Short mmCIF file of C-alpha atoms in Angstrom, two decimals:
data_model
loop_
_atom_site.label_atom_id
_atom_site.label_comp_id
_atom_site.label_asym_id
_atom_site.label_seq_id
_atom_site.Cartn_x
_atom_site.Cartn_y
_atom_site.Cartn_z
CA MET A 406 -10.36 25.54 3.91
CA ASP A 407 -10.51 24.08 7.31
CA PHE A 408 -9.78 20.46 8.38
CA THR A 409 -13.35 19.58 7.88
CA ASP A 410 -13.64 20.61 4.37
CA LYS A 411 -10.70 18.88 3.48
CA MET A 412 -11.32 15.77 4.85
CA LYS A 413 -14.70 15.97 3.14
CA ASN A 414 -13.17 16.70 -0.53
CA ALA A 415 -10.22 14.44 -0.25
CA VAL A 416 -9.71 11.71 -2.55
CA SER A 417 -8.26 9.42 -0.12
CA VAL A 418 -8.98 9.55 3.72
CA HIS A 419 -7.23 7.40 6.55
CA ASP A 420 -10.10 5.74 8.23
CA PRO A 421 -8.95 6.02 11.58
CA ALA A 422 -8.85 9.65 11.10
CA ARG A 423 -12.34 9.87 10.26
CA LYS A 424 -13.66 7.79 13.06
CA ASN A 425 -11.58 8.06 16.26
CA CYS A 426 -9.21 10.68 16.73
CA VAL A 427 -7.98 9.22 20.01
CA GLY A 428 -6.53 6.32 18.31
CA CYS A 429 -3.09 8.46 17.44
CA HIS A 430 -3.93 11.42 19.42
CA SER A 431 -4.03 11.71 23.30
CA ALA A 432 -6.86 13.49 24.52
CA HIS A 433 -5.48 15.02 27.37
CA GLY A 434 -1.80 16.24 25.67
CA GLY A 435 1.51 14.32 26.04
CA ALA A 436 5.40 14.78 25.31
CA ASN A 437 4.56 14.12 21.53
CA LYS A 438 3.99 17.10 19.03
CA PHE A 439 0.77 17.31 18.08
CA MET A 440 -0.47 15.06 21.38
CA LEU A 441 0.67 11.83 19.16
CA ARG A 442 0.55 8.63 21.12
CA ALA A 443 4.16 7.92 19.52
CA GLU A 444 6.56 9.31 17.34
CA GLY A 445 7.19 8.65 13.63
CA GLU A 446 7.11 5.18 12.25
CA ASP A 447 6.03 3.73 15.85
CA LEU A 448 2.65 5.55 15.73
CA CYS A 449 1.89 3.99 12.30
CA ALA A 450 3.04 0.67 13.42
CA GLY A 451 0.27 0.50 15.90
CA CYS A 452 -1.97 -0.76 13.04
CA HIS A 453 0.29 -1.25 10.12
CA GLN A 454 2.87 -3.38 11.44
CA PRO A 455 2.38 -6.19 9.14
CA PHE A 456 2.94 -4.00 6.25
CA LEU A 457 5.88 -2.17 7.43
CA ALA A 458 7.70 -5.65 8.29
CA LYS A 459 6.86 -6.88 4.66
CA ILE A 460 8.61 -3.45 3.01
CA LYS A 461 11.30 -3.96 5.34
CA ALA A 462 11.86 -7.64 4.32
CA PHE A 463 12.04 -6.85 0.69
CA ASN A 464 15.19 -7.82 -1.27
CA HIS A 465 15.74 -4.41 -2.32
CA PRO A 466 13.75 -2.10 0.38
CA HIS A 467 13.11 1.59 -0.12
CA MET A 468 15.84 3.19 1.85
CA PRO A 469 14.29 5.92 3.31
CA MET A 470 11.88 3.57 5.28
CA ILE A 471 14.95 1.61 6.67
CA GLU A 472 16.88 4.56 7.57
CA GLY A 473 14.89 6.27 9.82
CA LYS A 474 12.64 8.60 7.75
CA THR A 475 8.81 8.05 8.52
CA CYS A 476 5.73 7.62 6.89
CA PRO A 477 4.27 11.04 6.98
CA ASN A 478 7.82 12.33 5.12
CA CYS A 479 5.59 10.57 1.87
CA HIS A 480 2.11 10.26 3.31
CA GLU A 481 -0.64 12.50 4.76
CA PRO A 482 -1.91 11.31 8.21
CA HIS A 483 -5.71 12.20 7.67
CA SER A 484 -6.64 12.75 3.98
CA SER A 485 -4.90 13.80 0.52
CA MET A 486 -5.78 14.89 -2.71
CA GLN A 487 -3.91 12.19 -3.80
CA GLN A 488 -4.44 8.18 -3.70
CA LYS A 489 -2.70 6.27 -0.77
CA LEU A 490 -2.73 9.52 1.23
CA LEU A 491 0.22 10.89 -0.84
CA LYS A 492 1.35 14.18 -0.15
CA LYS A 493 1.85 14.92 -4.19
CA ASP A 494 1.23 13.10 -6.97
CA THR A 495 3.77 10.27 -7.80
CA SER A 496 6.44 11.86 -9.95
CA ASP A 497 6.37 14.83 -7.85
CA LEU A 498 6.88 13.06 -4.86
CA CYS A 499 9.58 10.88 -6.18
CA LEU A 500 11.17 13.87 -7.44
CA SER A 501 11.19 15.45 -4.26
CA CYS A 502 13.75 13.63 -3.29
CA HIS A 503 15.27 11.54 -6.30
CA ASN A 504 16.20 14.94 -8.19
CA GLN A 505 19.98 15.11 -7.63
CA PRO A 506 22.97 12.38 -8.41
CA VAL A 507 23.36 9.23 -6.50
CA GLN A 508 26.96 8.16 -5.19
CA THR A 509 26.93 4.25 -4.65
CA LYS A 510 29.99 2.36 -3.87
CA SER A 511 30.90 1.81 -7.40
CA ARG A 512 29.81 4.49 -9.11
CA LEU A 513 27.87 7.96 -9.54
CA ILE A 514 24.44 7.50 -10.94
CA ARG A 515 23.20 10.74 -12.83
#
């Protein structure tokens, strides 16, 4: 299935991907992979800064968002067969990282 078909058949589509490729991609190349205008979260922050700031201000923020992992680790940038542009259904997505015991400062959580 090609890119256009994926967009047509998707459950969720990132509106800028549908309307304006050059919002995220440089038409004439650049130093970043996929000719992106910025890397990682910096690209998403161009439009989603208020939302990203809100996430970081939570009392208990999702640590991958704070520790340098980026939006595309969980979200597809163009379209997805899941709601909210998620890469997998919620339980599979969460368990792709949260499937191992976690050592905290005070105890081991299994």
